[in-house]
Tab-separated table of C-alpha atoms in Angstrom:
chain	number	residue	atom	x	y	z
E	1	ASP	CA	-12.680	16.407	6.966
E	2	GLY	CA	-9.480	14.569	8.161
E	3	GLY	CA	-7.306	12.946	5.558
E	4	ILE	CA	-4.410	12.906	3.213
E	5	THR	CA	-4.096	14.611	0.032
E	6	GLN	CA	-1.746	14.650	-2.925
E	7	SER	CA	-1.280	16.827	-5.843
E	8	PRO	CA	-1.328	16.599	-8.820
E	9	LYS	CA	-3.321	13.583	-9.710
E	10	TYR	CA	-1.411	13.789	-12.926
E	11	LEU	CA	2.052	14.797	-13.464
E	12	PHE	CA	4.126	14.766	-16.811
E	13	ARG	CA	8.223	14.679	-16.714
E	14	LYS	CA	10.445	15.982	-19.441
E	15	GLU	CA	13.706	14.262	-19.864
E	16	GLY	CA	16.288	15.795	-17.642
E	17	GLN	CA	13.516	17.276	-15.371
E	18	ASN	CA	13.091	16.902	-11.718
E	19	VAL	CA	9.326	16.940	-10.306
E	20	THR	CA	7.872	17.479	-7.023
E	21	LEU	CA	4.798	15.617	-5.879
E	22	SER	CA	3.021	16.978	-3.242
E	23	CYS	CA	1.835	15.197	0.116
E	24	GLU	CA	-0.367	16.633	2.961
E	25	GLN	CA	-2.052	15.164	5.955
E	26	ASN	CA	-4.258	16.565	8.477
E	27	LEU	CA	-4.249	13.577	10.774
E	28	ASN	CA	-1.683	14.858	13.103
E	29	HIS	CA	0.377	11.347	12.639
E	30	ASP	CA	4.139	11.508	12.979
E	31	ALA	CA	5.134	9.264	10.236
E	32	MET	CA	4.643	9.511	6.663
E	33	TYR	CA	5.892	7.310	3.722
E	34	TRP	CA	6.228	7.366	-0.113
E	35	TYR	CA	5.459	4.305	-2.248
E	36	ARG	CA	5.691	3.869	-5.693
E	37	GLN	CA	3.019	1.142	-7.411
E	38	ASP	CA	3.787	-0.633	-10.519
E	39	PRO	CA	1.641	-3.185	-12.126
E	40	GLY	CA	2.333	-6.552	-10.965
E	41	GLN	CA	4.958	-5.419	-8.445
E	42	GLY	CA	2.672	-4.067	-5.258
E	43	LEU	CA	3.763	-1.453	-3.383
E	44	ARG	CA	7.472	-0.553	-2.950
E	45	LEU	CA	8.715	1.711	-0.053
E	46	ILE	CA	10.779	4.822	-1.409
E	47	TYR	CA	11.186	7.067	1.821
E	48	TYR	CA	9.724	7.224	5.065
E	49	SER	CA	9.756	9.551	8.080
E	50	GLN	CA	9.073	9.164	11.671
E	51	ILE	CA	9.552	12.737	12.764
E	52	VAL	CA	10.019	16.281	11.194
E	53	ASN	CA	13.480	16.615	10.061
E	54	ASP	CA	14.375	13.207	9.883
E	55	PHE	CA	13.571	10.714	7.028
E	56	GLN	CA	14.988	7.240	6.012
E	57	LYS	CA	15.636	5.801	2.604
E	58	GLY	CA	13.401	2.796	1.718
E	59	ASP	CA	14.006	0.016	-0.587
E	60	ILE	CA	14.184	1.926	-4.003
E	61	ALA	CA	15.392	5.259	-2.860
E	62	GLU	CA	17.611	5.806	-5.920
E	63	GLY	CA	16.688	8.751	-7.970
E	64	TYR	CA	14.422	10.244	-5.450
E	65	SER	CA	14.655	12.856	-2.595
E	66	VAL	CA	12.419	13.973	0.049
E	67	SER	CA	12.032	16.837	2.705
E	68	ARG	CA	9.823	16.739	6.000
E	69	GLU	CA	10.142	20.396	7.171
E	70	LYS	CA	6.665	20.111	8.751
E	71	LYS	CA	4.469	17.526	10.403
E	72	GLU	CA	1.812	18.039	7.629
E	73	SER	CA	3.815	17.476	4.495
E	74	PHE	CA	6.169	15.392	2.879
E	75	PRO	CA	7.031	16.382	-0.733
E	76	LEU	CA	8.962	13.834	-2.860
E	77	THR	CA	11.150	14.842	-5.735
E	78	VAL	CA	11.776	12.451	-8.412
E	79	THR	CA	14.869	13.566	-9.625
E	80	SER	CA	16.601	13.224	-13.619
E	81	ALA	CA	18.709	10.263	-12.041
E	82	GLN	CA	15.372	8.077	-11.869
E	83	LYS	CA	15.597	6.354	-15.007
E	84	ASN	CA	12.370	4.866	-14.847
E	85	PRO	CA	9.893	7.277	-13.116
E	86	THR	CA	6.693	6.302	-15.010
E	87	ALA	CA	4.372	4.798	-11.981
E	88	PHE	CA	1.875	5.318	-9.732
E	89	TYR	CA	3.010	7.373	-6.463
E	90	LEU	CA	1.335	6.812	-3.083
E	91	CYS	CA	1.721	8.797	0.189
E	92	ALA	CA	0.702	7.287	3.418
E	93	SER	CA	0.737	8.327	7.279
E	94	SER	CA	0.409	6.296	10.276
E	95	ILE	CA	0.423	7.555	13.959
E	96	GLY	CA	3.887	6.360	14.785
E	97	ALA	CA	6.530	4.290	12.594
E	98	LEU	CA	8.745	1.281	12.553
E	99	ALA	CA	5.735	-0.130	15.044
E	100	THR	CA	4.391	-3.140	13.647
E	101	GLN	CA	0.854	-2.730	14.586
E	102	GLU	CA	0.461	0.830	13.146
E	103	THR	CA	-2.166	0.978	10.161
E	104	GLN	CA	-1.124	3.033	7.514
E	105	TYR	CA	-3.817	5.259	5.807
E	106	PHE	CA	-3.177	6.191	2.265
E	107	GLY	CA	-3.563	9.107	-0.194
E	108	PRO	CA	-5.405	9.026	-3.536
E	109	GLY	CA	-1.798	8.950	-5.319
E	110	THR	CA	-0.350	10.713	-8.427
E	111	ARG	CA	0.184	9.325	-11.852
E	112	LEU	CA	3.626	10.086	-12.927
E	113	LEU	CA	4.174	9.947	-16.969
E	114	VAL	CA	7.224	10.878	-18.951
E	115	LEU	CA	7.267	12.791	-22.080
F	1	ALA	CA	14.471	-11.365	2.282
F	2	GLN	CA	11.403	-11.278	4.107
F	3	SER	CA	8.663	-11.169	1.247
F	4	VAL	CA	4.603	-11.256	0.713
F	5	SER	CA	3.448	-13.339	-2.144
F	6	GLN	CA	-0.026	-13.197	-3.717
F	7	HIS	CA	-0.228	-16.147	-6.176
F	8	ASN	CA	-3.260	-14.772	-7.958
F	9	HIS	CA	-2.605	-12.175	-9.948
F	10	HIS	CA	-5.750	-11.851	-11.829
F	11	VAL	CA	-9.056	-13.441	-10.728
F	12	ILE	CA	-12.561	-13.483	-12.637
F	13	LEU	CA	-15.798	-14.421	-11.089
F	14	SER	CA	-19.522	-13.917	-11.705
F	15	GLU	CA	-21.531	-12.488	-8.892
F	16	ALA	CA	-22.549	-14.644	-6.051
F	17	ALA	CA	-19.796	-16.874	-6.538
F	18	SER	CA	-17.136	-17.669	-3.363
F	19	LEU	CA	-13.696	-15.406	-3.558
F	20	GLU	CA	-10.455	-16.638	-1.992
F	21	LEU	CA	-7.366	-14.614	-2.463
F	22	GLY	CA	-3.909	-16.536	-1.602
F	23	CYS	CA	-1.534	-14.779	0.777
F	24	ASN	CA	1.728	-16.158	2.160
F	25	TYR	CA	4.674	-14.751	4.032
F	26	SER	CA	7.951	-15.760	4.314
F	27	TYR	CA	9.166	-15.444	8.006
F	28	GLY	CA	8.180	-17.042	11.247
F	29	GLY	CA	7.908	-15.393	14.625
F	30	THR	CA	5.276	-12.511	15.343
F	31	VAL	CA	3.494	-11.268	12.382
F	32	ASN	CA	1.012	-8.393	11.491
F	33	LEU	CA	-0.876	-9.181	8.570
F	34	PHE	CA	-3.005	-6.501	6.611
F	35	TRP	CA	-5.590	-6.830	3.714
F	36	TYR	CA	-5.706	-3.477	1.409
F	37	VAL	CA	-8.094	-3.042	-1.437
F	38	GLN	CA	-7.800	-0.385	-4.117
F	39	TYR	CA	-11.251	0.538	-5.838
F	40	PRO	CA	-10.873	1.872	-9.405
F	41	GLY	CA	-10.005	5.614	-9.002
F	42	GLN	CA	-10.086	5.323	-5.209
F	43	HIS	CA	-7.917	5.516	-2.283
F	44	LEU	CA	-5.843	2.138	-0.817
F	45	GLN	CA	-8.063	1.440	1.972
F	46	LEU	CA	-7.967	-0.985	4.882
F	47	LEU	CA	-10.141	-4.131	4.688
F	48	LEU	CA	-8.933	-5.999	7.966
F	49	LYS	CA	-5.801	-6.776	9.730
F	50	TYR	CA	-4.392	-9.699	12.056
F	51	PHE	CA	-2.206	-8.771	15.221
F	52	SER	CA	-3.217	-11.384	17.411
F	53	GLY	CA	-5.934	-13.643	19.010
F	54	ASP	CA	-8.654	-14.893	17.122
F	55	PRO	CA	-7.085	-15.935	13.720
F	56	LEU	CA	-10.213	-15.803	11.908
F	57	VAL	CA	-10.549	-12.114	11.312
F	58	LYS	CA	-13.589	-9.984	10.087
F	59	GLY	CA	-13.050	-6.948	8.024
F	60	ILE	CA	-15.523	-4.662	5.946
F	61	LYS	CA	-18.092	-5.030	3.332
F	62	GLY	CA	-18.304	-9.292	4.343
F	63	PHE	CA	-14.589	-9.823	3.899
F	64	GLU	CA	-12.865	-12.049	6.130
F	65	ALA	CA	-9.134	-13.596	6.512
F	66	GLU	CA	-7.952	-16.583	8.346
F	67	PHE	CA	-4.419	-16.699	9.601
F	68	ILE	CA	-2.835	-20.173	9.623
F	69	LYS	CA	0.591	-20.189	11.158
F	70	SER	CA	1.655	-23.567	10.222
F	71	LYS	CA	1.131	-22.620	6.380
F	72	PHE	CA	2.483	-18.953	6.806
F	73	SER	CA	-0.676	-18.019	5.151
F	74	PHE	CA	-3.505	-15.070	5.835
F	75	ASN	CA	-6.014	-15.665	2.679
F	76	LEU	CA	-8.583	-13.473	2.108
F	77	ARG	CA	-12.399	-14.571	1.701
F	78	LYS	CA	-15.841	-13.244	1.014
F	79	PRO	CA	-18.794	-16.073	0.494
F	80	SER	CA	-20.797	-14.218	-2.384
F	81	VAL	CA	-18.901	-11.619	-4.285
F	82	GLN	CA	-20.763	-8.385	-5.919
F	83	TRP	CA	-19.968	-6.481	-8.918
F	84	SER	CA	-18.775	-3.710	-6.716
F	85	ASP	CA	-15.888	-5.996	-5.214
F	86	THR	CA	-14.182	-5.258	-8.317
F	87	ALA	CA	-10.879	-3.760	-7.036
F	88	GLU	CA	-7.533	-4.684	-6.592
F	89	TYR	CA	-6.474	-6.131	-3.399
F	90	PHE	CA	-3.064	-6.216	-1.570
F	91	CYS	CA	-1.870	-8.356	1.076
F	92	ALA	CA	0.890	-6.827	3.533
F	93	ALA	CA	2.934	-7.494	6.578
F	94	TYR	CA	5.283	-5.942	8.577
F	95	ASN	CA	8.798	-7.279	8.389
F	96	GLN	CA	10.966	-7.385	11.841
F	97	GLY	CA	12.377	-3.810	10.849
F	98	GLY	CA	9.157	-2.396	11.033
F	99	LYS	CA	8.444	-1.855	7.113
F	100	LEU	CA	5.183	-2.768	5.735
F	101	ILE	CA	5.612	-5.343	2.796
F	102	PHE	CA	3.293	-5.706	0.364
F	103	GLY	CA	2.069	-8.819	-1.807
F	104	GLN	CA	2.266	-8.311	-5.499
F	105	GLY	CA	-1.788	-7.696	-5.855
F	106	THR	CA	-4.452	-9.241	-7.135
F	107	GLU	CA	-6.937	-7.811	-9.642
F	108	LEU	CA	-10.591	-9.283	-9.144
F	109	SER	CA	-12.896	-8.538	-11.671
F	110	VAL	CA	-16.487	-9.469	-10.899
F	111	LYS	CA	-18.952	-10.130	-13.892
F	112	PRO	CA	-22.450	-8.806	-13.261
């Protein structure tokens, strides 16, 4: 059953703590993305990766970091430098990247809450 | 900056009413447009997309959208909504840098 999985579904962060959100895909897609969803603001791009061992900052990368060591996996770390991390985080993938006719497919999301 | 705007933040309709959700994008030239839907507790999923050709695009679940280049618009329509259409709807477009830009989203509530 192909698709994108994200874990955990809910994540709680304490002050000063780094937390990592998992994203895995078995669609054999080259490109992967992380978005942040806030009420009334739509989705905003945090980071994206076109290929293994390469990634680029999106529009709101400050306070976040990523890695892309495997084609299937694109974890996102929310660092203590991110002052307003409470949001719904969505991972997506597409066959390629920076190609304006690619459909992006989304995972179920992780809701991050600050204690 | 290139942007996508959805003017309706929350729409409330009764079942069988007709739906039209507005979407405008800010830039000219070639544009590729999408409507995504997020049902409660489910993944964001593609409703329909427009790349070229017939400006009236049909998607899943009876939805359609019309691309009007002169108005920079890509409005979503459905002739008769059902309670199961209750969801949040997002319009999106690729900018010239190859990034997918989303509108703010429209929450649709359908009363049974």
